[in-house]
Amino acid sequence: MGTSERQGRDDHDVRERQDAVGARMRRFRKERGLTLRGLSTRSGLSIGFLSQVERGISSIGLTALNGVAAALDRSVADFFDDEQQSAEERAGVARLPSHFTLTRASTAATEYVSGQQTYRMLSARGPNLLLEPLLVHIAPGGRREDAYGHAGEEFAFVLEGELLYEVDGVEHRLYPGDSVHLRSTVPHSMYNDTDGVTTVVSVVTPRLF
């Protein structure tokens, strides 16, 4: 398979996953008897952005999706394919004390794809653990998310590429080695406006899955 053919297939897979998240959002919203305006009021996201996500035009980040999930009385995992199981189920992670997990490099990590962003879970579940550590690959292009505030804290460290991170209406360009740490109640969003993939270590609270 040539490079262009493989790239075309990858782009098609991304669009299918993006459409799947939006389609589930629309189905869950209608099951709750909510209009887009009602979901916008409950989630804090704009009607236009939610409409674009439902139609597969825009992707939605996990933290914003967490707000939508809460508004629809769903878990974030409900918006993804059934085969995208928890890390414990997929890798057979041994149960450890509730205050501790250990994830080996050889562990098959769960990945979630939402539009241009692929999230790799970096640790197993722990009932008394609050942090959600993720490795995030952000493909170039796509539409920018609305700036969004939610409960908790957020940390992002750029490993590769560049990241445009908006915090409270101010844009900051991050390069490899740069990081940002904020209270997530402040409206924020991140976007890759370059031609290459950006890789970020992200840690958020509360846990999303």
Short mmCIF file of C-alpha atoms in Angstrom, two decimals:
data_model
loop_
_atom_site.label_atom_id
_atom_site.label_comp_id
_atom_site.label_asym_id
_atom_site.label_seq_id
_atom_site.Cartn_x
_atom_site.Cartn_y
_atom_site.Cartn_z
CA MET A 1 0.00 0.00 0.00
CA GLY A 2 1.41 3.39 -1.01
CA THR A 3 1.82 6.31 1.36
CA SER A 4 -1.02 8.34 -0.16
CA GLU A 5 -3.35 5.34 -0.12
CA ARG A 6 -2.51 4.58 3.51
CA GLN A 7 -2.98 8.25 4.45
CA GLY A 8 -6.34 8.25 2.68
CA ARG A 9 -7.44 5.20 4.65
CA ASP A 10 -6.26 6.76 7.92
CA ASP A 11 -8.18 9.97 7.15
CA HIS A 12 -11.28 7.90 6.36
CA ASP A 13 -10.98 6.04 9.68
CA VAL A 14 -10.66 9.32 11.58
CA ARG A 15 -13.77 10.72 9.88
CA GLU A 16 -15.72 7.55 10.68
CA ARG A 17 -14.77 7.74 14.38
CA GLN A 18 -15.57 11.46 14.46
CA ASP A 19 -18.96 10.80 12.86
CA ALA A 20 -19.61 8.01 15.40
CA VAL A 21 -19.07 10.31 18.40
CA GLY A 22 -21.38 12.93 16.91
CA ALA A 23 -24.03 10.37 15.99
CA ARG A 24 -24.08 9.00 19.53
CA MET A 25 -24.33 12.52 20.92
CA ARG A 26 -27.38 13.19 18.72
CA ARG A 27 -29.00 9.87 19.70
CA PHE A 28 -28.41 10.36 23.43
CA ARG A 29 -29.69 13.95 23.22
CA LYS A 30 -32.90 12.89 21.51
CA GLU A 31 -33.39 10.05 23.98
CA ARG A 32 -33.33 12.67 26.73
CA GLY A 33 -35.81 14.82 24.79
CA LEU A 34 -33.34 17.72 24.61
CA THR A 35 -32.94 20.26 21.83
CA LEU A 36 -29.50 21.55 20.90
CA ARG A 37 -30.36 24.69 22.86
CA GLY A 38 -31.18 22.60 25.92
CA LEU A 39 -27.93 20.65 25.64
CA SER A 40 -26.04 23.91 25.16
CA THR A 41 -27.53 25.32 28.35
CA ARG A 42 -26.65 22.21 30.34
CA SER A 43 -23.15 21.68 28.95
CA GLY A 44 -21.96 25.29 28.55
CA LEU A 45 -21.01 24.70 24.89
CA SER A 46 -22.44 26.75 22.05
CA ILE A 47 -25.33 25.51 19.92
CA GLY A 48 -23.28 25.98 16.75
CA PHE A 49 -20.37 23.92 18.05
CA LEU A 50 -22.61 21.09 19.29
CA SER A 51 -24.38 21.04 15.93
CA GLN A 52 -21.03 20.74 14.12
CA VAL A 53 -19.97 17.86 16.39
CA GLU A 54 -23.24 16.01 15.80
CA ARG A 55 -22.82 16.41 12.03
CA GLY A 56 -19.21 15.21 12.13
CA ILE A 57 -17.83 18.59 11.04
CA SER A 58 -16.02 19.35 14.31
CA SER A 59 -14.29 17.14 16.86
CA ILE A 60 -14.76 17.50 20.60
CA GLY A 61 -12.08 17.10 23.27
CA LEU A 62 -12.52 14.69 26.15
CA THR A 63 -12.99 17.35 28.81
CA ALA A 64 -15.72 19.09 26.81
CA LEU A 65 -17.25 15.71 26.01
CA ASN A 66 -17.27 14.99 29.74
CA GLY A 67 -19.54 18.01 30.21
CA VAL A 68 -21.85 16.80 27.45
CA ALA A 69 -21.90 13.31 28.97
CA ALA A 70 -22.86 14.71 32.38
CA ALA A 71 -25.63 16.79 30.78
CA LEU A 72 -27.00 13.64 29.11
CA ASP A 73 -26.52 11.42 32.18
CA ARG A 74 -24.00 9.26 30.32
CA SER A 75 -20.40 8.22 30.76
CA VAL A 76 -17.72 9.45 28.35
CA ALA A 77 -17.05 5.84 27.33
CA ASP A 78 -20.64 5.58 26.01
CA PHE A 79 -19.69 7.87 23.12
CA PHE A 80 -17.01 5.55 21.74
CA ASP A 81 -16.98 2.18 20.01
CA ASP A 82 -17.75 -0.89 22.09
CA GLU A 83 -14.34 -2.38 21.31
CA GLN A 84 -12.63 0.58 22.99
CA GLN A 85 -12.62 -1.10 26.38
CA SER A 86 -11.02 -0.09 29.63
CA ALA A 87 -7.29 -0.68 29.97
CA GLU A 88 -7.91 -3.34 32.61
CA GLU A 89 -10.29 -5.34 30.42
CA ARG A 90 -8.12 -5.08 27.34
CA ALA A 91 -4.76 -5.84 28.92
CA GLY A 92 -5.78 -8.01 31.83
CA VAL A 93 -4.27 -5.59 34.36
CA ALA A 94 -4.01 -7.15 37.81
CA ARG A 95 -6.11 -5.55 40.51
CA LEU A 96 -3.92 -3.60 42.90
CA PRO A 97 -4.70 -1.72 46.13
CA SER A 98 -7.09 1.19 45.56
CA HIS A 99 -4.34 3.74 46.25
CA PHE A 100 -1.92 2.40 43.62
CA THR A 101 -1.71 1.18 40.02
CA LEU A 102 1.27 0.01 37.98
CA THR A 103 1.23 0.20 34.19
CA ARG A 104 4.09 -1.47 32.29
CA ALA A 105 5.37 -0.24 28.94
CA SER A 106 4.27 -3.56 27.44
CA THR A 107 0.64 -3.00 28.53
CA ALA A 108 -1.77 -2.61 25.63
CA ALA A 109 -3.17 0.83 26.36
CA THR A 110 -6.73 1.87 25.57
CA GLU A 111 -7.04 4.63 22.98
CA TYR A 112 -9.98 6.90 22.29
CA VAL A 113 -10.28 8.90 19.07
CA SER A 114 -12.34 12.08 18.78
CA GLY A 115 -11.85 13.87 15.50
CA GLN A 116 -8.26 15.11 15.21
CA GLN A 117 -7.31 13.97 18.71
CA THR A 118 -6.22 10.49 19.82
CA TYR A 119 -6.06 9.91 23.58
CA ARG A 120 -3.96 7.08 25.01
CA MET A 121 -4.70 6.17 28.61
CA LEU A 122 -1.44 6.13 30.61
CA SER A 123 -2.69 4.38 33.74
CA ALA A 124 -5.21 1.84 34.90
CA ARG A 125 -8.23 2.70 37.01
CA GLY A 126 -7.94 3.21 40.77
CA PRO A 127 -11.05 4.07 42.83
CA ASN A 128 -9.15 6.43 45.13
CA LEU A 129 -7.05 8.08 42.42
CA LEU A 130 -8.13 11.46 40.99
CA LEU A 131 -5.72 12.23 38.14
CA GLU A 132 -6.36 11.28 34.50
CA PRO A 133 -2.95 10.98 32.75
CA LEU A 134 -3.15 10.88 28.96
CA LEU A 135 -0.85 10.89 25.94
CA VAL A 136 -2.58 13.02 23.32
CA HIS A 137 -1.77 13.07 19.60
CA ILE A 138 -3.36 16.06 17.86
CA ALA A 139 -3.48 15.86 14.07
CA PRO A 140 -3.26 19.11 12.07
CA GLY A 141 -6.37 20.81 10.78
CA GLY A 142 -9.96 20.46 11.85
CA ARG A 143 -12.10 23.14 13.41
CA ARG A 144 -11.23 24.81 16.68
CA GLU A 145 -13.21 23.91 19.76
CA ASP A 146 -15.09 26.45 21.80
CA ALA A 147 -13.16 27.58 24.88
CA TYR A 148 -14.68 25.62 27.72
CA GLY A 149 -14.48 25.63 31.52
CA HIS A 150 -15.11 22.65 33.80
CA ALA A 151 -14.36 21.47 37.31
CA GLY A 152 -10.83 20.40 38.24
CA GLU A 153 -7.30 21.18 37.08
CA GLU A 154 -5.45 20.60 33.82
CA PHE A 155 -1.78 20.22 32.90
CA ALA A 156 -0.28 19.87 29.41
CA PHE A 157 3.37 19.25 28.48
CA VAL A 158 4.36 19.39 24.80
CA LEU A 159 6.61 16.52 23.70
CA GLU A 160 6.58 17.13 19.95
CA GLY A 161 5.24 19.76 17.59
CA GLU A 162 3.49 23.00 18.53
CA LEU A 163 0.28 23.66 20.42
CA LEU A 164 -1.90 26.76 20.45
CA TYR A 165 -3.42 26.89 23.92
CA GLU A 166 -6.07 29.49 24.68
CA VAL A 167 -6.62 30.43 28.34
CA ASP A 168 -9.28 32.96 29.29
CA GLY A 169 -9.30 34.47 25.81
CA VAL A 170 -5.50 34.76 25.46
CA GLU A 171 -3.60 32.50 23.04
CA HIS A 172 -0.24 30.98 24.01
CA ARG A 173 1.94 29.03 21.58
CA LEU A 174 3.69 26.10 23.25
CA TYR A 175 6.79 24.35 21.89
CA PRO A 176 8.48 21.07 22.95
CA GLY A 177 9.38 21.35 26.63
CA ASP A 178 6.75 24.02 27.33
CA SER A 179 3.83 23.32 29.64
CA VAL A 180 0.67 24.92 30.95
CA HIS A 181 -1.14 24.27 34.25
CA LEU A 182 -4.48 25.84 35.10
CA ARG A 183 -7.67 25.60 37.05
CA SER A 184 -10.03 24.12 34.49
CA THR A 185 -12.87 26.44 35.51
CA VAL A 186 -11.11 29.08 33.38
CA PRO A 187 -12.36 28.80 29.75
CA HIS A 188 -9.64 27.14 27.68
CA SER A 189 -9.03 25.20 24.49
CA MET A 190 -6.13 23.73 22.54
CA TYR A 191 -5.56 23.55 18.81
CA ASN A 192 -2.88 22.38 16.39
CA ASP A 193 -2.58 24.92 13.58
CA THR A 194 0.62 23.44 12.09
CA ASP A 195 1.18 20.88 9.33
CA GLY A 196 2.47 18.14 11.66
CA VAL A 197 1.17 16.03 14.52
CA THR A 198 1.52 17.50 18.02
CA THR A 199 2.10 15.14 20.95
CA VAL A 200 1.22 16.20 24.47
CA VAL A 201 1.26 14.63 27.92
CA SER A 202 -1.97 15.80 29.54
CA VAL A 203 -3.08 15.33 33.14
CA VAL A 204 -6.58 16.37 34.14
CA THR A 205 -8.91 16.09 37.11
CA PRO A 206 -11.35 14.61 37.70
CA ARG A 207 -10.92 11.30 35.88
CA LEU A 208 -12.99 11.06 32.73
CA PHE A 209 -13.47 7.27 32.56
#
